[in-house]
Amino acid sequence: MRFYFPDSQDLVSPTYDFVHDEYSPLRVRQRDDLYAHEVLTQAPYDGVLVSKAIVDGSVNGAGKYSESQRQRIYRLGVRRFFRLPDDMATIGDCGAFNYVGEYEPPYTVDEVIDFYDGCGFDAGVSVDHVILGYDRNADVNETVDPAWQARQDITLRMAAEFIAAIDRRGSQVEPVASAQGWSPASYAHSVEVLQDLGFQRIGLGGMVPLRTPDILSCLEAIEEIRSPEVELHLLGISRIDSMEKFAAYGVTSFDSTSPFKQAFMDDRDNFHTATETYVAIRVPQVDGNVMLKRAILAGHVSQRDAIRTERECLRRLRRFDGGEVDVDDVMAVLAEYEAIINVKKSRLADYRRTLEAAPWQRCSCGLCDQHGVEMIIFRGTERNKRRGFHNLSVLAAKMHAITALGERRAAAPENVAHQRSVCG
């Protein structure tokens, strides 16, 4: 099972000063900042996925790349741009969710292949159009929302044009189809058409909102018609607990930003370990918290007290990490800062659990060793992205464990089954 990390220009600065919360004045972002595979002990993914909409923009405006970055990736190629090791794969797609509200995709097949060839991707996904709906009981021959049917027809038509154009142009990009559907039967229909067109690798799109049982139902339906040589890729899906089941239905790769984004977008599951997740400790900057700034301007909060308590939170967390103070000492000042910020929902109980476990102190991802307690502090992009990178390393370790278990079962299924029954 291979994991691709979708790029959104997520880097960290190796010279960032956590004590003063400032960058080096000599920093040049593209030259000096580092990707996850450059700062972690082991690369946390098998490849990167880059969307045309992120690089070139779409109908909704410019992408995440500046014009200089855009020119650089075309000039250097995706591999040199990301400074990838030789064994790391690359795949491009259109970024269909960026134009999901349009009647048709804003790109032609040739424009997309120009992007794939121009950046030197190993593989590229055909142009697709996400279907905004799901009905698990709908048969492929039933009358459904005309927009659903139209989007599937567009996706299949452009896939046919895509694989023909790859051949006509002599492109070296591996063609990957995108299958869109609204039910198990309709996804199976898409895959059947696509493999008849000659695709040997098919990505299943539009499944991000689906529950895991629905994804499995789709995979079961696809399995009935899938050719043995056809490999499946799950677009935007991580669901690590179900990867063994997904693999049994021909899934060989997936991509997702979920573990990374949970570091700073989830309410609870910010710091991952092999068996648990923990809440990161919020210590917002006084001058960066809108609600707090308003309270200070209105005279409800003393700016001096807020800054003093903010700094004391950070100081005491660092002293805790060094063994100089205990959990109660840290909790006292965190409670004081919560009261000043006037949060709607207290996280103090979660903070105590995090501090008592101190999971960063047992982590060997490379970042936790280097930065210590800064990894668990929810504060600014440099800490938050590093925690996201850490989460990717945990996902990678889980994937390796699943792969190793699958290999052992394949080599000695009876022995493994016996061990499982003995261990319960």
C-alpha positions as a Markdown table, in Angstrom:
| # | Residue | x | y | z |
|---|---|---|---|---|
| 1 | Met | 0.0 | 0.0 | 0.0 |
| 2 | Arg | 1.5 | 3.3 | -1.1 |
| 3 | Phe | 0.6 | 6.7 | 0.5 |
| 4 | Tyr | 0.8 | 10.0 | -1.5 |
| 5 | Phe | 0.8 | 13.3 | 0.3 |
| 6 | Pro | -1.2 | 16.0 | -1.5 |
| 7 | Asp | 1.0 | 19.1 | -1.8 |
| 8 | Ser | -0.2 | 22.5 | -0.7 |
| 9 | Gln | 3.2 | 24.0 | -0.3 |
| 10 | Asp | 3.6 | 23.0 | 3.4 |
| 11 | Leu | 7.1 | 23.6 | 4.6 |
| 12 | Val | 8.7 | 24.5 | 7.9 |
| 13 | Ser | 11.7 | 26.8 | 8.6 |
| 14 | Pro | 14.6 | 25.0 | 10.2 |
| 15 | Thr | 15.9 | 28.3 | 11.6 |
| 16 | Tyr | 12.6 | 29.4 | 13.2 |
| 17 | Asp | 13.2 | 30.9 | 16.7 |
| 18 | Phe | 10.5 | 29.4 | 19.0 |
| 19 | Val | 11.5 | 31.4 | 22.0 |
| 20 | His | 11.0 | 34.8 | 20.3 |
| 21 | Asp | 8.5 | 33.5 | 17.7 |
| 22 | Glu | 10.3 | 35.0 | 14.8 |
| 23 | Tyr | 12.0 | 34.0 | 11.5 |
| 24 | Ser | 15.6 | 34.6 | 10.6 |
| 25 | Pro | 15.9 | 37.8 | 8.6 |
| 26 | Leu | 18.1 | 35.9 | 6.2 |
| 27 | Arg | 15.5 | 33.3 | 5.4 |
| 28 | Val | 14.5 | 32.6 | 1.8 |
| 29 | Arg | 11.4 | 30.4 | 1.9 |
| 30 | Gln | 11.9 | 28.2 | -1.2 |
| 31 | Arg | 15.6 | 27.8 | -0.6 |
| 32 | Asp | 15.7 | 27.3 | 3.1 |
| 33 | Asp | 12.4 | 25.9 | 4.3 |
| 34 | Leu | 12.0 | 22.1 | 4.3 |
| 35 | Tyr | 9.4 | 19.5 | 3.4 |
| 36 | Ala | 8.2 | 16.7 | 5.6 |
| 37 | His | 10.5 | 14.1 | 3.9 |
| 38 | Glu | 13.5 | 16.4 | 4.6 |
| 39 | Val | 12.9 | 16.9 | 8.4 |
| 40 | Leu | 11.6 | 13.6 | 9.6 |
| 41 | Thr | 13.8 | 10.6 | 10.5 |
| 42 | Gln | 12.1 | 8.6 | 7.7 |
| 43 | Ala | 10.1 | 9.8 | 4.8 |
| 44 | Pro | 6.4 | 9.7 | 5.8 |
| 45 | Tyr | 5.0 | 9.0 | 2.4 |
| 46 | Asp | 5.8 | 7.1 | -0.8 |
| 47 | Gly | 5.1 | 9.9 | -3.1 |
| 48 | Val | 3.5 | 13.4 | -3.6 |
| 49 | Leu | 0.4 | 14.3 | -5.4 |
| 50 | Val | 0.2 | 17.8 | -7.0 |
| 51 | Ser | -3.0 | 19.3 | -8.4 |
| 52 | Lys | -3.0 | 21.5 | -11.5 |
| 53 | Ala | -5.5 | 23.8 | -9.7 |
| 54 | Ile | -3.0 | 24.3 | -6.9 |
| 55 | Val | -0.2 | 25.2 | -9.3 |
| 56 | Asp | -1.9 | 27.0 | -12.2 |
| 57 | Gly | -5.1 | 28.1 | -10.5 |
| 58 | Ser | -8.7 | 27.4 | -11.6 |
| 59 | Val | -12.0 | 29.3 | -12.1 |
| 60 | Asn | -11.9 | 30.2 | -8.4 |
| 61 | Gly | -8.7 | 32.2 | -8.8 |
| 62 | Ala | -5.0 | 31.7 | -8.4 |
| 63 | Gly | -3.7 | 28.5 | -6.8 |
| 64 | Lys | -1.4 | 28.2 | -3.8 |
| 65 | Tyr | 1.8 | 28.8 | -5.9 |
| 66 | Ser | 3.2 | 32.2 | -6.5 |
| 67 | Glu | 4.1 | 33.0 | -10.1 |
| 68 | Ser | 7.8 | 32.4 | -9.3 |
| 69 | Gln | 7.0 | 29.1 | -7.7 |
| 70 | Arg | 4.9 | 28.1 | -10.7 |
| 71 | Gln | 7.7 | 28.9 | -13.1 |
| 72 | Arg | 10.2 | 27.1 | -11.0 |
| 73 | Ile | 8.2 | 23.8 | -10.9 |
| 74 | Tyr | 7.9 | 23.9 | -14.7 |
| 75 | Arg | 11.5 | 24.7 | -15.1 |
| 76 | Leu | 13.0 | 22.2 | -12.6 |
| 77 | Gly | 10.3 | 19.5 | -12.8 |
| 78 | Val | 8.3 | 18.1 | -9.9 |
| 79 | Arg | 11.1 | 15.9 | -8.6 |
| 80 | Arg | 13.8 | 18.6 | -8.3 |
| 81 | Phe | 11.3 | 21.2 | -7.1 |
| 82 | Phe | 10.4 | 19.0 | -4.1 |
| 83 | Arg | 13.9 | 17.7 | -3.7 |
| 84 | Leu | 12.6 | 14.1 | -3.7 |
| 85 | Pro | 14.6 | 11.0 | -3.2 |
| 86 | Asp | 14.9 | 8.7 | -6.2 |
| 87 | Asp | 12.5 | 6.1 | -4.8 |
| 88 | Met | 9.7 | 8.6 | -4.2 |
| 89 | Ala | 6.8 | 8.6 | -6.8 |
| 90 | Thr | 4.9 | 11.6 | -8.2 |
| 91 | Ile | 1.3 | 11.8 | -9.4 |
| 92 | Gly | -0.6 | 14.8 | -10.8 |
| 93 | Asp | -4.3 | 15.4 | -10.8 |
| 94 | Cys | -6.7 | 18.3 | -11.7 |
| 95 | Gly | -7.9 | 19.2 | -8.3 |
| 96 | Ala | -11.6 | 18.6 | -9.1 |
| 97 | Phe | -12.9 | 19.9 | -5.8 |
| 98 | Asn | -11.6 | 23.4 | -6.8 |
| 99 | Tyr | -14.1 | 23.6 | -9.7 |
| 100 | Val | -16.9 | 21.4 | -8.2 |
| 101 | Gly | -19.4 | 24.2 | -8.6 |
| 102 | Glu | -18.9 | 24.5 | -12.4 |
| 103 | Tyr | -21.0 | 22.9 | -15.1 |
| 104 | Glu | -18.0 | 21.4 | -16.8 |
| 105 | Pro | -14.3 | 21.1 | -15.9 |
| 106 | Pro | -12.4 | 24.3 | -16.8 |
| 107 | Tyr | -9.5 | 22.3 | -18.4 |
| 108 | Thr | -9.1 | 20.5 | -21.6 |
| 109 | Val | -7.4 | 17.1 | -21.8 |
| 110 | Asp | -4.4 | 18.5 | -23.6 |
| 111 | Glu | -4.0 | 21.3 | -21.1 |
| 112 | Val | -3.9 | 18.7 | -18.3 |
| 113 | Ile | -1.3 | 16.5 | -20.1 |
| 114 | Asp | 0.7 | 19.7 | -20.8 |
| 115 | Phe | 0.9 | 20.1 | -17.0 |
| 116 | Tyr | 1.8 | 16.5 | -16.4 |
| 117 | Asp | 4.5 | 16.4 | -19.1 |
| 118 | Gly | 5.7 | 19.9 | -18.3 |
| 119 | Cys | 6.4 | 19.1 | -14.7 |
| 120 | Gly | 7.6 | 15.5 | -15.4 |
| 121 | Phe | 5.1 | 13.5 | -13.3 |
| 122 | Asp | 5.4 | 9.7 | -13.1 |
| 123 | Ala | 1.6 | 9.4 | -13.4 |
| 124 | Gly | -1.4 | 11.6 | -14.0 |
| 125 | Val | -5.1 | 11.4 | -13.4 |
| 126 | Ser | -7.6 | 11.9 | -16.1 |
| 127 | Val | -9.9 | 15.0 | -16.0 |
| 128 | Asp | -12.9 | 14.3 | -13.8 |
| 129 | His | -16.0 | 16.0 | -12.3 |
| 130 | Val | -17.0 | 15.3 | -8.8 |
| 131 | Ile | -20.6 | 14.0 | -8.2 |
| 132 | Leu | -22.3 | 15.8 | -5.3 |
| 133 | Gly | -24.5 | 13.1 | -3.9 |
| 134 | Tyr | -24.7 | 9.5 | -2.9 |
| 135 | Asp | -27.6 | 6.9 | -2.9 |
| 136 | Arg | -26.3 | 3.5 | -1.8 |
| 137 | Asn | -29.4 | 1.7 | -3.1 |
| 138 | Ala | -29.5 | 3.3 | -6.6 |
| 139 | Asp | -29.0 | 0.9 | -9.5 |
| 140 | Val | -26.9 | 2.0 | -12.5 |
| 141 | Asn | -30.0 | 1.8 | -14.7 |
| 142 | Glu | -32.3 | 3.8 | -12.5 |
| 143 | Thr | -33.2 | 7.4 | -13.2 |
| 144 | Val | -31.1 | 9.6 | -10.9 |
| 145 | Asp | -30.4 | 13.3 | -10.6 |
| 146 | Pro | -29.5 | 14.4 | -14.2 |
| 147 | Ala | -26.5 | 16.3 | -12.8 |
| 148 | Trp | -25.1 | 13.1 | -11.3 |
| 149 | Gln | -25.4 | 11.3 | -14.6 |
| 150 | Ala | -24.0 | 14.2 | -16.6 |
| 151 | Arg | -20.9 | 14.4 | -14.4 |
| 152 | Gln | -20.3 | 10.7 | -14.7 |
| 153 | Asp | -20.7 | 11.0 | -18.5 |
| 154 | Ile | -18.2 | 13.9 | -18.6 |
| 155 | Thr | -15.7 | 12.0 | -16.5 |
| 156 | Leu | -15.9 | 8.9 | -18.7 |
| 157 | Arg | -15.7 | 10.8 | -21.9 |
| 158 | Met | -12.7 | 12.8 | -20.8 |
| 159 | Ala | -11.0 | 9.6 | -19.6 |
| 160 | Ala | -11.4 | 8.1 | -23.1 |
| 161 | Glu | -9.9 | 11.3 | -24.6 |
| 162 | Phe | -7.2 | 11.3 | -22.0 |
| 163 | Ile | -5.8 | 7.8 | -22.6 |
| 164 | Ala | -6.0 | 8.3 | -26.4 |
| 165 | Ala | -4.1 | 11.6 | -26.1 |
| 166 | Ile | -1.4 | 10.1 | -23.9 |
| 167 | Asp | -0.9 | 7.5 | -26.7 |
| 168 | Arg | -1.1 | 10.0 | -29.6 |
| 169 | Arg | 1.4 | 12.4 | -28.0 |
| 170 | Gly | 3.8 | 9.7 | -26.9 |
| 171 | Ser | 3.7 | 10.9 | -23.3 |
| 172 | Gln | 5.7 | 8.9 | -20.8 |
| 173 | Val | 3.1 | 9.7 | -18.0 |
| 174 | Glu | 1.3 | 6.6 | -16.6 |
| 175 | Pro | -2.4 | 7.2 | -17.3 |
| 176 | Val | -4.6 | 6.9 | -14.2 |
| 177 | Ala | -8.4 | 7.1 | -14.7 |
| 178 | Ser | -10.8 | 8.8 | -12.3 |
| 179 | Ala | -14.0 | 6.9 | -11.6 |
| 180 | Gln | -17.0 | 8.9 | -10.3 |
| 181 | Gly | -20.3 | 7.4 | -9.0 |
| 182 | Trp | -23.2 | 7.9 | -6.7 |
| 183 | Ser | -23.7 | 4.3 | -5.6 |
| 184 | Pro | -21.9 | 0.9 | -5.5 |
| 185 | Ala | -23.4 | 0.0 | -8.8 |
| 186 | Ser | -22.5 | 3.3 | -10.6 |
| 187 | Tyr | -18.9 | 3.2 | -9.3 |
| 188 | Ala | -18.7 | -0.4 | -10.6 |
| 189 | His | -20.0 | 0.7 | -14.0 |
| 190 | Ser | -17.4 | 3.5 | -14.2 |
| 191 | Val | -14.6 | 1.1 | -13.4 |
| 192 | Glu | -15.8 | -1.4 | -15.9 |
| 193 | Val | -15.9 | 1.2 | -18.7 |
| 194 | Leu | -12.5 | 2.6 | -17.7 |
| 195 | Gln | -10.7 | -0.8 | -17.6 |
| 196 | Asp | -12.3 | -1.6 | -21.0 |
| 197 | Leu | -10.6 | 1.6 | -22.3 |
| 198 | Gly | -7.3 | 0.2 | -21.2 |
| 199 | Phe | -6.6 | 1.8 | -17.9 |
| 200 | Gln | -4.7 | -0.4 | -15.5 |
| 201 | Arg | -4.8 | 2.0 | -12.6 |
| 202 | Ile | -8.0 | 3.7 | -11.5 |
| 203 | Gly | -8.6 | 6.3 | -8.9 |
| 204 | Leu | -11.9 | 6.4 | -7.0 |
| 205 | Gly | -13.0 | 10.0 | -6.6 |
| 206 | Gly | -15.7 | 11.8 | -4.7 |
| 207 | Met | -15.6 | 9.3 | -1.8 |
| 208 | Val | -14.3 | 11.7 | 0.9 |
| 209 | Pro | -17.8 | 12.4 | 2.4 |
| 210 | Leu | -18.7 | 8.7 | 2.5 |
| 211 | Arg | -18.7 | 6.5 | 5.6 |
| 212 | Thr | -16.3 | 3.6 | 5.6 |
| 213 | Pro | -19.1 | 1.0 | 5.2 |
| 214 | Asp | -20.3 | 2.8 | 2.0 |
| 215 | Ile | -16.7 | 2.8 | 0.6 |
| 216 | Leu | -16.5 | -0.9 | 1.3 |
| 217 | Ser | -19.8 | -1.5 | -0.4 |
| 218 | Cys | -18.5 | 0.3 | -3.5 |
| 219 | Leu | -15.3 | -1.7 | -3.4 |
| 220 | Glu | -17.3 | -5.0 | -3.1 |
| 221 | Ala | -19.4 | -4.0 | -6.2 |
| 222 | Ile | -16.2 | -3.1 | -8.1 |
| 223 | Glu | -14.5 | -6.3 | -7.2 |
| 224 | Glu | -17.2 | -8.3 | -9.1 |
| 225 | Ile | -16.1 | -6.7 | -12.4 |
| 226 | Arg | -12.5 | -5.6 | -11.7 |
| 227 | Ser | -9.8 | -7.2 | -13.8 |
| 228 | Pro | -7.0 | -8.8 | -11.6 |
| 229 | Glu | -4.3 | -6.5 | -13.1 |
| 230 | Val | -6.3 | -3.3 | -12.4 |
| 231 | Glu | -5.1 | -1.4 | -9.3 |
| 232 | Leu | -7.3 | 1.0 | -7.4 |
| 233 | His | -6.3 | 4.3 | -5.8 |
| 234 | Leu | -8.5 | 6.1 | -3.2 |
| 235 | Leu | -8.5 | 9.8 | -3.8 |
| 236 | Gly | -8.6 | 11.8 | -0.6 |
| 237 | Ile | -9.2 | 8.8 | 1.7 |
| 238 | Ser | -7.0 | 7.7 | 4.6 |
| 239 | Arg | -9.2 | 5.5 | 7.0 |
| 240 | Ile | -6.1 | 3.7 | 8.3 |
| 241 | Asp | -8.2 | 1.2 | 10.4 |
| 242 | Ser | -9.8 | -0.1 | 7.2 |
| 243 | Met | -6.7 | -0.3 | 5.0 |
| 244 | Glu | -6.4 | -4.1 | 5.2 |
| 245 | Lys | -10.0 | -4.4 | 4.0 |
| 246 | Phe | -9.4 | -1.9 | 1.2 |
| 247 | Ala | -6.3 | -3.8 | 0.1 |
| 248 | Ala | -8.3 | -7.0 | -0.2 |
| 249 | Tyr | -10.4 | -5.3 | -2.9 |
| 250 | Gly | -7.5 | -4.2 | -5.0 |
| 251 | Val | -6.6 | -0.9 | -3.4 |
| 252 | Thr | -2.9 | -0.4 | -3.7 |
| 253 | Ser | -2.5 | 3.4 | -3.0 |
| 254 | Phe | -4.3 | 6.4 | -1.5 |
| 255 | Asp | -3.7 | 10.0 | -0.8 |
| 256 | Ser | -5.0 | 12.3 | 2.1 |
| 257 | Thr | -4.1 | 15.4 | 4.0 |
| 258 | Ser | -6.3 | 14.4 | 7.0 |
| 259 | Pro | -3.6 | 13.3 | 9.5 |
| 260 | Phe | -1.6 | 16.5 | 8.7 |
| 261 | Lys | -4.6 | 18.8 | 9.0 |
| 262 | Gln | -5.9 | 17.3 | 12.2 |
| 263 | Ala | -2.8 | 18.8 | 13.9 |
| 264 | Phe | -4.4 | 22.2 | 13.6 |
| 265 | Met | -7.9 | 21.9 | 12.4 |
| 266 | Asp | -9.3 | 19.2 | 14.6 |
| 267 | Asp | -10.8 | 20.1 | 18.0 |
| 268 | Arg | -9.3 | 17.1 | 19.8 |
| 269 | Asp | -7.1 | 14.7 | 17.7 |
| 270 | Asn | -4.1 | 17.0 | 17.2 |
| 271 | Phe | -1.2 | 14.8 | 18.2 |
| 272 | His | -1.2 | 11.2 | 17.0 |
| 273 | Thr | 0.6 | 8.1 | 18.4 |
| 274 | Ala | 0.3 | 4.5 | 17.4 |
| 275 | Thr | -2.6 | 3.9 | 19.8 |
| 276 | Glu | -3.9 | 7.3 | 21.0 |
| 277 | Thr | -4.5 | 10.9 | 20.0 |
| 278 | Tyr | -4.0 | 13.9 | 22.2 |
| 279 | Val | -5.3 | 17.5 | 22.4 |
| 280 | Ala | -2.6 | 20.1 | 21.6 |
| 281 | Ile | -2.2 | 22.8 | 24.3 |
| 282 | Arg | -3.5 | 26.2 | 23.0 |
| 283 | Val | -1.3 | 29.1 | 23.9 |
| 284 | Pro | -2.5 | 31.8 | 21.4 |
| 285 | Gln | -0.5 | 34.9 | 20.8 |
| 286 | Val | -2.0 | 37.9 | 22.4 |
| 287 | Asp | -1.5 | 40.0 | 19.3 |
| 288 | Gly | -2.9 | 37.3 | 17.1 |
| 289 | Asn | -6.1 | 36.4 | 18.9 |
| 290 | Val | -9.0 | 38.6 | 17.5 |
| 291 | Met | -11.3 | 38.1 | 20.4 |
| 292 | Leu | -8.6 | 38.9 | 22.9 |
| 293 | Lys | -7.5 | 42.0 | 21.1 |
| 294 | Arg | -11.1 | 43.2 | 21.1 |
| 295 | Ala | -11.4 | 42.6 | 24.8 |
| 296 | Ile | -8.2 | 44.5 | 25.4 |
| 297 | Leu | -9.3 | 47.5 | 23.3 |
| 298 | Ala | -12.6 | 47.5 | 25.1 |
| 299 | Gly | -10.8 | 47.7 | 28.4 |
| 300 | His | -12.2 | 44.3 | 29.7 |
| 301 | Val | -8.7 | 42.7 | 29.7 |
| 302 | Ser | -5.4 | 44.1 | 30.8 |
| 303 | Gln | -2.9 | 43.8 | 27.9 |
| 304 | Arg | -0.1 | 43.6 | 30.4 |
| 305 | Asp | -1.7 | 40.7 | 32.3 |
| 306 | Ala | -2.5 | 38.9 | 29.1 |
| 307 | Ile | 1.1 | 39.1 | 27.7 |
| 308 | Arg | 2.5 | 38.2 | 31.1 |
| 309 | Thr | 0.4 | 35.0 | 31.4 |
| 310 | Glu | 1.0 | 34.0 | 27.8 |
| 311 | Arg | 4.7 | 34.2 | 28.3 |
| 312 | Glu | 4.5 | 32.3 | 31.6 |
| 313 | Cys | 2.5 | 29.5 | 29.9 |
| 314 | Leu | 5.3 | 29.0 | 27.4 |
| 315 | Arg | 8.0 | 29.3 | 30.1 |
| 316 | Arg | 6.3 | 26.8 | 32.4 |
| 317 | Leu | 5.7 | 24.3 | 29.6 |
| 318 | Arg | 9.4 | 24.4 | 28.7 |
| 319 | Arg | 10.3 | 24.0 | 32.4 |
| 320 | Phe | 7.9 | 21.0 | 32.6 |
| 321 | Asp | 9.6 | 19.4 | 29.6 |
| 322 | Gly | 12.9 | 19.8 | 31.4 |
| 323 | Gly | 11.6 | 18.2 | 34.6 |
| 324 | Glu | 11.8 | 21.4 | 36.6 |
| 325 | Val | 8.0 | 21.8 | 37.4 |
| 326 | Asp | 5.2 | 19.3 | 37.6 |
| 327 | Val | 1.8 | 19.0 | 35.8 |
| 328 | Asp | -0.1 | 21.0 | 38.5 |
| 329 | Asp | 2.3 | 24.0 | 38.1 |
| 330 | Val | 1.6 | 24.1 | 34.4 |
| 331 | Met | -2.1 | 23.6 | 34.8 |
| 332 | Ala | -2.4 | 26.5 | 37.1 |
| 333 | Val | -1.1 | 29.0 | 34.6 |
| 334 | Leu | -3.0 | 27.4 | 31.7 |
| 335 | Ala | -6.2 | 27.9 | 33.7 |
| 336 | Glu | -5.3 | 31.5 | 34.3 |
| 337 | Tyr | -4.7 | 32.1 | 30.6 |
| 338 | Glu | -8.0 | 30.3 | 29.7 |
| 339 | Ala | -9.8 | 32.7 | 32.1 |
| 340 | Ile | -8.2 | 35.7 | 30.4 |
| 341 | Ile | -9.0 | 34.5 | 26.9 |
| 342 | Asn | -12.5 | 33.7 | 28.1 |
| 343 | Val | -12.8 | 30.5 | 26.0 |
| 344 | Lys | -16.3 | 29.1 | 25.4 |
| 345 | Lys | -15.2 | 25.5 | 26.1 |
| 346 | Ser | -12.5 | 24.7 | 28.6 |
| 347 | Arg | -9.9 | 22.1 | 27.5 |
| 348 | Leu | -8.1 | 21.9 | 30.9 |
| 349 | Ala | -9.0 | 18.3 | 31.4 |
| 350 | Asp | -7.6 | 17.4 | 28.0 |
| 351 | Tyr | -4.5 | 19.4 | 28.7 |
| 352 | Arg | -3.9 | 17.5 | 31.9 |
| 353 | Arg | -4.2 | 14.2 | 30.0 |
| 354 | Thr | -1.7 | 15.4 | 27.4 |
| 355 | Leu | 0.8 | 16.6 | 29.9 |
| 356 | Glu | 0.6 | 13.4 | 32.1 |
| 357 | Ala | 1.2 | 11.3 | 29.0 |
| 358 | Ala | 3.9 | 13.6 | 27.5 |
| 359 | Pro | 3.8 | 11.6 | 24.2 |
| 360 | Trp | 6.3 | 13.8 | 22.4 |
| 361 | Gln | 9.0 | 12.6 | 24.9 |
| 362 | Arg | 8.7 | 9.0 | 23.6 |
| 363 | Cys | 8.6 | 9.9 | 19.9 |
| 364 | Ser | 11.5 | 9.2 | 17.5 |
| 365 | Cys | 10.1 | 11.0 | 14.4 |
| 366 | Gly | 13.0 | 13.4 | 14.4 |
| 367 | Leu | 11.0 | 16.5 | 15.1 |
| 368 | Cys | 9.9 | 15.6 | 18.6 |
| 369 | Asp | 13.5 | 14.9 | 19.6 |
| 370 | Gln | 14.6 | 18.2 | 18.3 |
| 371 | His | 11.8 | 20.5 | 19.5 |
| 372 | Gly | 10.4 | 18.8 | 22.5 |
| 373 | Val | 7.3 | 20.4 | 24.1 |
| 374 | Glu | 7.0 | 22.9 | 21.2 |
| 375 | Met | 5.5 | 20.1 | 19.2 |
| 376 | Ile | 2.4 | 19.9 | 21.5 |
| 377 | Ile | 1.8 | 23.7 | 21.7 |
| 378 | Phe | -1.0 | 24.8 | 19.4 |
| 379 | Arg | 0.4 | 28.1 | 18.3 |
| 380 | Gly | 1.4 | 29.4 | 14.8 |
| 381 | Thr | 2.1 | 27.7 | 11.6 |
| 382 | Glu | 5.7 | 26.5 | 12.5 |
| 383 | Arg | 4.6 | 24.5 | 15.5 |
| 384 | Asn | 1.3 | 23.3 | 13.9 |
| 385 | Lys | 2.8 | 22.1 | 10.7 |
| 386 | Arg | 5.6 | 20.3 | 12.5 |
| 387 | Arg | 2.9 | 18.5 | 14.5 |
| 388 | Gly | 1.2 | 17.7 | 11.2 |
| 389 | Phe | 4.4 | 16.3 | 9.9 |
| 390 | His | 4.7 | 14.2 | 13.1 |
| 391 | Asn | 1.2 | 12.8 | 12.4 |
| 392 | Leu | 2.3 | 11.8 | 8.9 |
| 393 | Ser | 5.2 | 9.8 | 10.4 |
| 394 | Val | 2.7 | 8.0 | 12.7 |
| 395 | Leu | 0.6 | 7.2 | 9.6 |
| 396 | Ala | 3.6 | 5.9 | 7.8 |
| 397 | Ala | 4.5 | 3.6 | 10.7 |
| 398 | Lys | 1.0 | 2.2 | 10.8 |
| 399 | Met | 1.1 | 1.6 | 7.1 |
| 400 | His | 4.4 | -0.3 | 7.4 |
| 401 | Ala | 2.9 | -2.4 | 10.2 |
| 402 | Ile | -0.1 | -3.2 | 8.1 |
| 403 | Thr | 2.1 | -4.1 | 5.1 |
| 404 | Ala | 4.3 | -6.3 | 7.2 |
| 405 | Leu | 1.3 | -8.1 | 8.7 |
| 406 | Gly | -0.1 | -8.7 | 5.3 |
| 407 | Glu | 3.2 | -10.2 | 4.1 |
| 408 | Arg | 3.4 | -12.5 | 7.1 |
| 409 | Arg | -0.2 | -13.6 | 6.6 |
| 410 | Ala | 0.5 | -14.3 | 2.9 |
| 411 | Ala | 3.6 | -16.3 | 3.8 |
| 412 | Ala | 2.1 | -18.3 | 6.6 |
| 413 | Pro | -1.7 | -17.7 | 6.9 |
| 414 | Glu | -2.3 | -20.8 | 9.1 |
| 415 | Asn | 0.4 | -19.8 | 11.6 |
| 416 | Val | -0.8 | -16.2 | 11.9 |
| 417 | Ala | -4.4 | -17.3 | 12.3 |
| 418 | His | -3.3 | -19.6 | 15.1 |
| 419 | Gln | -1.3 | -16.7 | 16.8 |
| 420 | Arg | -4.3 | -14.4 | 16.5 |
| 421 | Ser | -6.6 | -16.9 | 18.2 |
| 422 | Val | -4.1 | -17.5 | 21.0 |
| 423 | Cys | -3.6 | -13.7 | 21.6 |
| 424 | Gly | -7.3 | -13.0 | 21.5 |
